[in-house]
Amino acid sequence: SGALYNPAITFGLYVRSFNASFSPACELLRAQLTAANVAAYSAVQFLGALCGGGMARVVYGDDALHNYAATIGYPFPGTLQGHNGKVVVGELLATFMLMYVVLHVATHSHNSGNSFFGLAVGFCVMAMAIAMGPKTGACMNPAVGLLSVAAGGNSRVVWVYFVGPLLGAFLAAVFFRFQCFSGDSPDGRNPKARNRFMFHAIKGKVSGAFHAY
């Protein structure tokens, strides 16, 4: 399945497929990450979070789950509590870093078949948890952010764990494309040719979506 677990990462990979080149690896990414597959992935990821939160609530009871220091908890703003705008920015930056690492170790042709992608992603999550955890909760995952609803937490701040991670994943995918554009496409080193290529790639996606309906 790819073990994504994260709707933000799924969304970032989908954005990556929009502006991918025509190399075999990119064609495979484009073929696998259709709109229907992305929707199915995301639905199951959210469902898994809700099921996990509901089961934890049943097993541990409401009192334990309302305690932020409980054995099973959920992300919540720490030192930035009450400053939702800053929490969104923190989550955006953390998810940007995570998405950027995933794109490099899991989708870049230069790193295909590597055996370190798990370590790279894991260390990135740990680094972001240390850096952002005390401030924003270091969620980086809309599905995990939704966990507070199922667990009986504060649902008023759930939106920050949707907006921040999704924006971060989107920006990482766009930045990755501009930084790592290679010779996989015609005249990949030519900025004007690159922009034309990206425009026609996105235009093709949009046209295909309209024809599907």
Short mmCIF file of C-alpha atoms in Angstrom, two decimals:
data_model
loop_
_atom_site.label_atom_id
_atom_site.label_comp_id
_atom_site.label_asym_id
_atom_site.label_seq_id
_atom_site.Cartn_x
_atom_site.Cartn_y
_atom_site.Cartn_z
CA SER A 1 0.00 0.00 0.00
CA GLY A 2 2.99 2.31 0.40
CA ALA A 3 2.31 2.80 4.13
CA LEU A 4 1.48 6.48 3.74
CA TYR A 5 -0.78 6.92 6.79
CA ASN A 6 -0.92 10.64 6.12
CA PRO A 7 -3.45 12.52 3.93
CA ALA A 8 -1.06 15.47 3.66
CA ILE A 9 1.70 13.26 2.23
CA THR A 10 -0.83 11.62 -0.09
CA PHE A 11 -1.90 15.06 -1.28
CA GLY A 12 1.70 16.17 -1.75
CA LEU A 13 2.48 13.12 -3.86
CA TYR A 14 -0.60 13.83 -5.94
CA VAL A 15 0.61 17.39 -6.56
CA ARG A 16 4.00 15.90 -7.45
CA SER A 17 2.32 13.69 -10.05
CA PHE A 18 0.76 16.76 -11.68
CA ASN A 19 4.10 18.27 -12.58
CA ALA A 20 6.17 15.11 -12.91
CA SER A 21 8.24 14.55 -16.02
CA PHE A 22 7.87 11.69 -18.49
CA SER A 23 10.51 9.40 -17.02
CA PRO A 24 9.40 5.79 -16.27
CA ALA A 25 9.35 6.47 -12.51
CA CYS A 26 7.20 9.57 -12.95
CA GLU A 27 4.83 7.80 -15.32
CA LEU A 28 4.39 5.08 -12.68
CA LEU A 29 3.67 7.71 -10.02
CA ARG A 30 1.13 9.38 -12.29
CA ALA A 31 -0.57 6.09 -13.07
CA GLN A 32 -0.87 5.02 -9.44
CA LEU A 33 -1.91 8.34 -7.91
CA THR A 34 -5.15 8.96 -9.73
CA ALA A 35 -7.79 11.20 -8.14
CA ALA A 36 -9.82 8.12 -7.21
CA ASN A 37 -6.85 6.45 -5.53
CA VAL A 38 -5.96 9.61 -3.63
CA ALA A 39 -9.55 9.95 -2.40
CA ALA A 40 -9.60 6.29 -1.33
CA TYR A 41 -6.23 6.60 0.45
CA SER A 42 -7.35 9.71 2.32
CA ALA A 43 -10.72 8.26 3.31
CA VAL A 44 -9.10 5.14 4.77
CA GLN A 45 -6.45 7.23 6.56
CA PHE A 46 -9.10 9.39 8.23
CA LEU A 47 -11.19 6.32 9.05
CA GLY A 48 -8.18 4.66 10.65
CA ALA A 49 -7.58 7.69 12.87
CA LEU A 50 -11.23 7.80 13.94
CA CYS A 51 -11.26 4.08 14.70
CA GLY A 52 -8.02 4.33 16.67
CA GLY A 53 -9.26 7.30 18.67
CA GLY A 54 -12.61 5.65 19.34
CA MET A 55 -10.98 2.42 20.53
CA ALA A 56 -8.59 4.33 22.78
CA ARG A 57 -11.49 6.24 24.28
CA VAL A 58 -13.35 3.02 25.04
CA VAL A 59 -10.31 1.27 26.52
CA TYR A 60 -8.91 4.13 28.61
CA GLY A 61 -12.06 6.06 29.38
CA ASP A 62 -12.88 9.74 29.04
CA ASP A 63 -10.96 10.89 32.11
CA ALA A 64 -7.61 9.57 30.90
CA LEU A 65 -8.04 10.97 27.41
CA HIS A 66 -8.91 14.46 28.64
CA ASN A 67 -5.53 14.54 30.35
CA TYR A 68 -2.90 15.79 27.91
CA ALA A 69 -0.25 13.73 29.68
CA ALA A 70 -2.27 10.53 29.35
CA THR A 71 -0.80 7.37 27.86
CA ILE A 72 -2.81 7.91 24.70
CA GLY A 73 -3.27 11.52 23.69
CA TYR A 74 -3.67 13.68 20.60
CA PRO A 75 -1.91 16.72 19.15
CA PHE A 76 -2.68 20.09 20.69
CA PRO A 77 -0.98 23.49 20.66
CA GLY A 78 1.56 23.82 23.43
CA THR A 79 3.33 27.12 24.07
CA LEU A 80 1.51 28.62 21.06
CA GLN A 81 -1.92 27.84 22.45
CA GLY A 82 -4.29 30.66 21.57
CA HIS A 83 -2.15 31.73 18.60
CA ASN A 84 -3.71 29.63 15.87
CA GLY A 85 -2.04 31.54 13.05
CA LYS A 86 1.40 30.74 14.45
CA VAL A 87 0.37 27.10 14.93
CA VAL A 88 -0.61 26.92 11.25
CA VAL A 89 2.76 28.34 10.22
CA GLY A 90 4.61 25.90 12.49
CA GLU A 91 2.68 22.93 11.11
CA LEU A 92 3.23 24.20 7.57
CA LEU A 93 7.00 24.33 8.09
CA ALA A 94 7.17 20.93 9.79
CA THR A 95 5.09 19.25 7.10
CA PHE A 96 7.07 21.01 4.38
CA MET A 97 10.25 19.42 5.72
CA LEU A 98 8.64 15.98 6.03
CA MET A 99 7.12 16.13 2.55
CA TYR A 100 10.37 17.37 1.06
CA VAL A 101 12.29 14.44 2.56
CA VAL A 102 9.68 11.95 1.33
CA LEU A 103 9.84 13.38 -2.18
CA HIS A 104 13.62 13.06 -2.29
CA VAL A 105 14.02 9.58 -0.83
CA ALA A 106 10.87 7.98 -2.27
CA THR A 107 10.25 9.65 -5.64
CA HIS A 108 13.57 10.96 -6.95
CA SER A 109 15.13 8.79 -9.65
CA HIS A 110 18.61 9.29 -8.17
CA ASN A 111 17.51 7.57 -4.96
CA SER A 112 15.47 4.73 -6.48
CA GLY A 113 15.87 1.40 -4.73
CA ASN A 114 17.58 2.94 -1.69
CA SER A 115 17.50 1.21 1.69
CA PHE A 116 17.56 4.34 3.85
CA PHE A 117 14.23 5.98 3.06
CA GLY A 118 12.68 4.69 6.29
CA LEU A 119 15.51 6.11 8.39
CA ALA A 120 15.38 9.44 6.56
CA VAL A 121 11.64 9.85 7.07
CA GLY A 122 11.81 8.60 10.67
CA PHE A 123 14.62 10.96 11.64
CA CYS A 124 12.77 13.85 10.00
CA VAL A 125 9.64 13.10 12.04
CA MET A 126 11.76 12.92 15.20
CA ALA A 127 13.51 16.21 14.41
CA MET A 128 10.22 18.00 13.74
CA ALA A 129 8.69 16.50 16.91
CA ILE A 130 11.58 17.89 18.96
CA ALA A 131 11.52 21.27 17.22
CA MET A 132 7.77 21.84 16.93
CA GLY A 133 6.23 19.43 19.41
CA PRO A 134 6.31 21.78 22.43
CA LYS A 135 4.93 24.62 20.31
CA THR A 136 2.33 23.20 17.90
CA GLY A 137 2.05 19.52 18.75
CA ALA A 138 4.02 18.57 15.61
CA CYS A 139 1.03 16.83 14.08
CA MET A 140 2.00 17.05 10.37
CA ASN A 141 -0.96 14.81 9.64
CA PRO A 142 -4.63 15.84 9.22
CA ALA A 143 -5.77 12.34 10.15
CA VAL A 144 -3.89 12.48 13.45
CA GLY A 145 -5.28 15.98 14.00
CA LEU A 146 -8.76 14.52 13.66
CA LEU A 147 -7.92 12.10 16.46
CA SER A 148 -8.79 14.72 19.06
CA VAL A 149 -12.42 14.64 17.91
CA ALA A 150 -12.69 10.89 18.37
CA ALA A 151 -10.73 10.97 21.61
CA GLY A 152 -12.85 13.69 23.16
CA GLY A 153 -10.32 16.49 22.89
CA ASN A 154 -10.54 20.13 21.84
CA SER A 155 -12.17 20.11 18.41
CA ARG A 156 -11.92 23.90 18.01
CA VAL A 157 -8.27 23.72 16.94
CA VAL A 158 -8.58 20.74 14.60
CA TRP A 159 -8.67 23.01 11.56
CA VAL A 160 -5.06 24.14 12.10
CA TYR A 161 -3.93 20.53 11.61
CA PHE A 162 -5.67 20.46 8.25
CA VAL A 163 -4.64 23.84 6.87
CA GLY A 164 -0.99 23.80 7.97
CA PRO A 165 -0.02 20.28 6.83
CA LEU A 166 -1.88 20.46 3.52
CA LEU A 167 -0.32 23.81 2.63
CA GLY A 168 3.10 22.56 3.69
CA ALA A 169 2.80 19.44 1.54
CA PHE A 170 1.62 21.45 -1.46
CA LEU A 171 4.47 23.96 -1.21
CA ALA A 172 7.04 21.20 -0.77
CA ALA A 173 5.85 19.44 -3.93
CA VAL A 174 6.01 22.67 -5.94
CA PHE A 175 9.43 23.61 -4.55
CA PHE A 176 10.76 20.11 -5.19
CA ARG A 177 9.72 20.31 -8.81
CA PHE A 178 11.44 23.62 -9.45
CA GLN A 179 14.60 22.58 -7.62
CA CYS A 180 14.91 19.05 -8.97
CA PHE A 181 13.73 19.51 -12.53
CA SER A 182 16.06 17.32 -14.57
CA GLY A 183 16.67 16.23 -18.11
CA ASP A 184 13.78 13.75 -17.95
CA SER A 185 11.79 16.20 -20.04
CA PRO A 186 12.77 17.98 -23.25
CA ASP A 187 15.28 20.77 -22.59
CA GLY A 188 14.96 20.30 -18.84
CA ARG A 189 17.76 22.76 -18.15
CA ASN A 190 16.11 25.51 -20.19
CA PRO A 191 13.86 27.63 -17.90
CA LYS A 192 11.50 28.65 -20.71
CA ALA A 193 11.16 25.07 -21.95
CA ARG A 194 10.66 23.94 -18.37
CA ASN A 195 7.82 26.39 -17.80
CA ARG A 196 6.16 25.37 -21.09
CA PHE A 197 6.50 21.72 -20.14
CA MET A 198 4.94 22.27 -16.70
CA PHE A 199 2.10 24.34 -18.19
CA HIS A 200 1.19 21.65 -20.74
CA ALA A 201 1.48 18.91 -18.10
CA ILE A 202 -0.97 20.70 -15.79
CA LYS A 203 -3.22 21.62 -18.73
CA GLY A 204 -3.35 17.96 -19.73
CA LYS A 205 -4.39 16.95 -16.22
CA VAL A 206 -7.18 19.56 -16.08
CA SER A 207 -8.43 18.67 -19.57
CA GLY A 208 -8.46 14.99 -18.66
CA ALA A 209 -10.52 15.73 -15.55
CA PHE A 210 -13.13 17.64 -17.60
CA HIS A 211 -13.33 14.88 -20.21
CA ALA A 212 -13.87 12.33 -17.43
CA TYR A 213 -17.08 14.11 -16.56
#
